[in-house]
Amino acid sequence: MKVITLVENICGAENCIAEHGLSIYIETEKHKLLLDTGQTDAVVKNAEVLGIDLTAVDTVILSHGHYDHSGGILPFSELNHTAQIIMQKKAAEPHYNGERYIGIDTDILKLPNVRLIDGDLKIDDELFLFSGITGRRCYPQGNKKLSCIKNDEKVEDDFAHEQCLVITQNGKRWLLSGCAHNGILNILDRYRELFDSYPDYVITGFHMMKREGEHTEKEKAVIIQTAQELSRLDTVFYSGHCTGIPAFEMMKTIMGDKLIALHSGETVRS
């Protein structure tokens, strides 16, 4: 299986663009797919630099309904008119950070190959999507300023629009989540309900981003507890984007080789 970070906040390959966003390119035996598409057309430009043929992509998975994961869908769709683009129905609804709109471009919903789903979906024996994450252990504190619309009112987002992708390949399972807004421990709890095990590999942001020295003591406690629990698993975690460098470094001291950084243009595994 080939896994390449197409877009991430930090550049890891010459001539590749870095931006606040995430896009992962994956080749399995049956599929060529994208998890998310970054914020802009960087996904297209980086693919060209890396020699990745986006016209061959058959599936795009949108992890949740935010602009920095969906912004590349329209530029991608100018090249590829046939790939199914799968998102939760709630990802199409408005989302805000304070007063700022951070949801998807509504023109995406006009694309004929968009598939809105509600809940879990088994695509085939390789690909499985799940949502329904309700736990709140070590819940990311940055979520509290994010909102959605319910009954015509802004309320704190419950991230029902978030979905995770599970890839089964060569006897191993990969779990991919764009930002883990629901909290990676709660996502893993839901994963265990479905698969009665833990994944071999996880690619995700941890939604802990703040500048150096800005984390509150409560936020630091959540970061440390999360890292301690993850360090006990026989799972390798790849993370970047919304994790933030200070939080990543705190987690790295606890998790060691079980935590690896993502960067634009770098191959995660091949």
CSV table of C-alpha atoms in Angstrom, one decimal, residues 22-215:
chain,number,residue,atom,x,y,z
A,22,LEU,CA,-4.7,18.1,5.1
A,23,SER,CA,-4.8,15.7,2.1
A,24,ILE,CA,-3.6,12.1,2.1
A,25,TYR,CA,-3.2,10.1,-1.2
A,26,ILE,CA,-3.5,6.3,-0.9
A,27,GLU,CA,-3.1,3.4,-3.3
A,28,THR,CA,-4.5,0.0,-2.3
A,29,GLU,CA,-4.9,-3.1,-4.5
A,30,LYS,CA,-8.3,-2.0,-5.6
A,31,HIS,CA,-8.4,1.8,-5.2
A,32,LYS,CA,-6.6,5.1,-5.7
A,33,LEU,CA,-8.2,7.5,-3.2
A,34,LEU,CA,-7.9,10.8,-1.3
A,35,LEU,CA,-8.7,11.4,2.3
A,36,ASP,CA,-9.5,15.2,2.2
A,37,THR,CA,-8.2,17.7,-0.2
A,38,GLY,CA,-6.6,20.5,1.7
A,39,GLN,CA,-7.7,24.1,1.6
A,40,THR,CA,-6.8,25.2,-2.0
A,41,ASP,CA,-5.6,23.9,-5.3
A,42,ALA,CA,-2.3,22.9,-3.5
A,43,VAL,CA,-3.6,19.3,-3.8
A,44,VAL,CA,-3.5,19.5,-7.6
A,45,LYS,CA,-0.1,21.3,-7.7
A,46,ASN,CA,1.6,19.0,-5.3
A,47,ALA,CA,0.2,15.9,-7.1
A,48,GLU,CA,1.8,17.2,-10.3
A,49,VAL,CA,5.1,17.7,-8.6
A,50,LEU,CA,5.0,14.2,-7.1
A,51,GLY,CA,3.9,12.5,-10.3
A,52,ILE,CA,0.5,11.5,-8.9
A,53,ASP,CA,-2.2,11.1,-11.5
A,54,LEU,CA,-5.3,12.6,-9.9
A,55,THR,CA,-7.4,11.5,-12.9
A,56,ALA,CA,-7.0,7.9,-11.8
A,57,VAL,CA,-8.4,8.6,-8.3
A,58,ASP,CA,-11.7,6.7,-7.9
A,59,THR,CA,-12.8,7.8,-4.4
A,60,VAL,CA,-12.5,10.9,-2.3
A,61,ILE,CA,-13.4,10.7,1.4
A,62,LEU,CA,-14.2,14.0,3.2
A,63,SER,CA,-13.5,13.5,6.9
A,64,HIS,CA,-15.6,16.4,8.1
A,65,GLY,CA,-17.3,19.6,6.8
A,66,HIS,CA,-14.5,22.2,7.2
A,67,TYR,CA,-12.9,24.3,4.5
A,68,ASP,CA,-9.3,23.2,5.2
A,69,HIS,CA,-10.2,19.7,4.3
A,70,SER,CA,-12.6,20.3,1.4
A,71,GLY,CA,-11.2,23.4,-0.4
A,72,GLY,CA,-9.4,21.3,-3.0
A,73,ILE,CA,-12.5,19.3,-4.0
A,74,LEU,CA,-13.5,21.8,-6.7
A,75,PRO,CA,-10.0,22.1,-8.3
A,76,PHE,CA,-9.7,18.3,-8.1
A,77,SER,CA,-13.1,18.0,-9.8
A,78,GLU,CA,-11.9,20.1,-12.8
A,79,LEU,CA,-9.4,17.3,-13.5
A,80,ASN,CA,-11.5,14.3,-12.4
A,81,HIS,CA,-15.3,14.2,-13.1
A,82,THR,CA,-15.9,10.5,-12.1
A,83,ALA,CA,-14.4,9.9,-8.6
A,84,GLN,CA,-17.2,9.4,-6.0
A,85,ILE,CA,-16.9,12.0,-3.3
A,86,ILE,CA,-18.3,10.6,0.0
A,87,MET,CA,-19.2,12.8,3.0
A,88,GLN,CA,-21.7,12.6,5.8
A,89,LYS,CA,-24.9,14.5,5.2
A,90,LYS,CA,-24.2,16.8,8.1
A,91,ALA,CA,-20.8,17.8,6.5
A,92,ALA,CA,-22.9,19.8,4.0
A,93,GLU,CA,-24.4,22.0,6.8
A,94,PRO,CA,-22.9,25.3,7.9
A,95,HIS,CA,-20.1,25.4,10.4
A,96,TYR,CA,-18.4,28.3,12.2
A,97,ASN,CA,-15.5,29.3,14.2
A,98,GLY,CA,-16.9,32.2,16.2
A,99,GLU,CA,-18.5,34.4,13.5
A,100,ARG,CA,-16.3,33.1,10.7
A,101,TYR,CA,-17.8,30.5,8.3
A,102,ILE,CA,-15.5,27.5,8.1
A,103,GLY,CA,-17.8,25.1,6.3
A,104,ILE,CA,-17.5,23.7,2.8
A,105,ASP,CA,-18.0,25.6,-0.4
A,106,THR,CA,-21.7,24.9,-1.2
A,107,ASP,CA,-20.8,24.6,-4.9
A,108,ILE,CA,-19.3,21.2,-4.0
A,109,LEU,CA,-22.9,20.0,-3.4
A,110,LYS,CA,-23.7,20.7,-7.0
A,111,LEU,CA,-21.2,18.1,-8.3
A,112,PRO,CA,-23.1,15.1,-9.7
A,113,ASN,CA,-20.6,12.6,-8.1
A,114,VAL,CA,-21.1,13.7,-4.5
A,115,ARG,CA,-22.5,11.0,-2.3
A,116,LEU,CA,-24.1,12.1,1.0
A,117,ILE,CA,-24.3,9.3,3.6
A,118,ASP,CA,-25.8,9.0,7.0
A,119,GLY,CA,-23.8,6.8,9.4
A,120,ASP,CA,-21.5,3.9,8.7
A,121,LEU,CA,-20.8,2.6,5.2
A,122,LYS,CA,-18.9,-0.6,4.0
A,123,ILE,CA,-17.7,0.3,0.5
A,124,ASP,CA,-16.0,-3.0,-0.1
A,125,ASP,CA,-13.7,-5.5,1.7
A,126,GLU,CA,-10.9,-2.8,1.7
A,127,LEU,CA,-12.8,0.4,2.7
A,128,PHE,CA,-15.1,1.1,5.6
A,129,LEU,CA,-16.4,4.4,6.9
A,130,PHE,CA,-17.7,4.9,10.4
A,131,SER,CA,-19.2,7.8,12.4
A,132,GLY,CA,-21.4,7.7,15.5
A,133,ILE,CA,-18.6,8.7,17.9
A,134,THR,CA,-20.2,9.9,21.1
A,135,GLY,CA,-17.6,9.5,23.8
A,136,ARG,CA,-15.9,12.5,25.4
A,137,ARG,CA,-12.7,11.2,27.0
A,138,CYS,CA,-9.9,13.7,26.6
A,139,TYR,CA,-12.1,15.8,24.4
A,140,PRO,CA,-10.1,18.5,22.5
A,141,GLN,CA,-10.7,21.8,24.2
A,142,GLY,CA,-10.4,23.8,21.0
A,143,ASN,CA,-13.8,22.4,19.9
A,144,LYS,CA,-15.6,24.7,22.3
A,145,LYS,CA,-15.3,27.7,20.0
A,146,LEU,CA,-16.6,25.8,17.0
A,147,SER,CA,-20.3,25.7,16.2
A,148,CYS,CA,-23.0,24.4,13.8
A,149,ILE,CA,-26.6,25.3,13.2
A,150,LYS,CA,-29.5,23.4,14.8
A,151,ASN,CA,-33.1,24.6,14.8
A,152,ASP,CA,-31.9,27.8,13.2
A,153,GLU,CA,-29.6,28.6,16.1
A,154,LYS,CA,-25.8,28.3,16.5
A,155,VAL,CA,-24.9,25.7,19.0
A,156,GLU,CA,-21.6,24.0,20.0
A,157,ASP,CA,-20.6,21.6,17.3
A,158,ASP,CA,-21.0,17.9,18.3
A,159,PHE,CA,-19.1,16.7,15.2
A,160,ALA,CA,-21.7,14.3,14.0
A,161,HIS,CA,-20.4,15.3,10.6
A,162,GLU,CA,-17.0,13.6,11.3
A,163,GLN,CA,-16.3,10.2,9.7
A,164,CYS,CA,-13.3,7.9,9.8
A,165,LEU,CA,-11.9,5.7,7.1
A,166,VAL,CA,-10.6,2.2,7.8
A,167,ILE,CA,-8.5,0.5,5.2
A,168,THR,CA,-7.8,-3.2,5.3
A,169,GLN,CA,-4.8,-4.3,3.3
A,170,ASN,CA,-2.4,-7.3,3.6
A,171,GLY,CA,-3.7,-8.3,6.9
A,172,LYS,CA,-3.2,-4.8,8.4
A,173,ARG,CA,-5.7,-2.1,9.2
A,174,TRP,CA,-5.2,1.6,8.8
A,175,LEU,CA,-7.5,4.2,10.6
A,176,LEU,CA,-7.6,7.7,9.0
A,177,SER,CA,-9.3,10.7,10.6
A,178,GLY,CA,-8.8,14.2,9.4
A,179,CYS,CA,-8.7,16.1,12.7
A,180,ALA,CA,-10.1,13.7,15.3
A,181,HIS,CA,-12.4,16.5,16.6
A,182,ASN,CA,-14.3,13.8,18.6
A,183,GLY,CA,-11.1,12.9,20.3
A,184,ILE,CA,-8.8,10.2,19.2
A,185,LEU,CA,-9.5,8.0,22.3
A,186,ASN,CA,-13.2,8.2,21.6
A,187,ILE,CA,-12.6,7.4,17.9
A,188,LEU,CA,-10.5,4.3,19.0
A,189,ASP,CA,-13.3,3.3,21.4
A,190,ARG,CA,-15.8,3.3,18.5
A,191,TYR,CA,-13.3,1.5,16.3
A,192,ARG,CA,-13.0,-1.3,19.0
A,193,GLU,CA,-16.8,-1.6,19.0
A,194,LEU,CA,-16.7,-2.3,15.3
A,195,PHE,CA,-13.5,-4.4,15.0
A,196,ASP,CA,-12.8,-5.7,18.5
A,197,SER,CA,-9.2,-4.7,18.2
A,198,TYR,CA,-7.0,-1.7,17.6
A,199,PRO,CA,-5.7,-0.5,14.2
A,200,ASP,CA,-2.1,-1.2,13.2
A,201,TYR,CA,-1.6,2.4,11.9
A,202,VAL,CA,-3.4,5.7,12.4
A,203,ILE,CA,-3.2,8.9,10.4
A,204,THR,CA,-4.8,11.8,12.1
A,205,GLY,CA,-4.6,15.3,13.4
A,206,PHE,CA,-5.3,15.6,17.1
A,207,HIS,CA,-6.9,19.1,17.1
A,208,MET,CA,-4.6,20.4,19.8
A,209,MET,CA,-3.1,23.3,17.9
A,210,LYS,CA,-1.9,26.4,19.8
A,211,ARG,CA,1.3,28.4,19.8
A,212,GLU,CA,4.2,27.7,22.2
A,213,GLY,CA,3.2,28.7,25.7
A,214,GLU,CA,-0.5,29.2,25.0
A,215,HIS,CA,-1.9,25.8,26.2
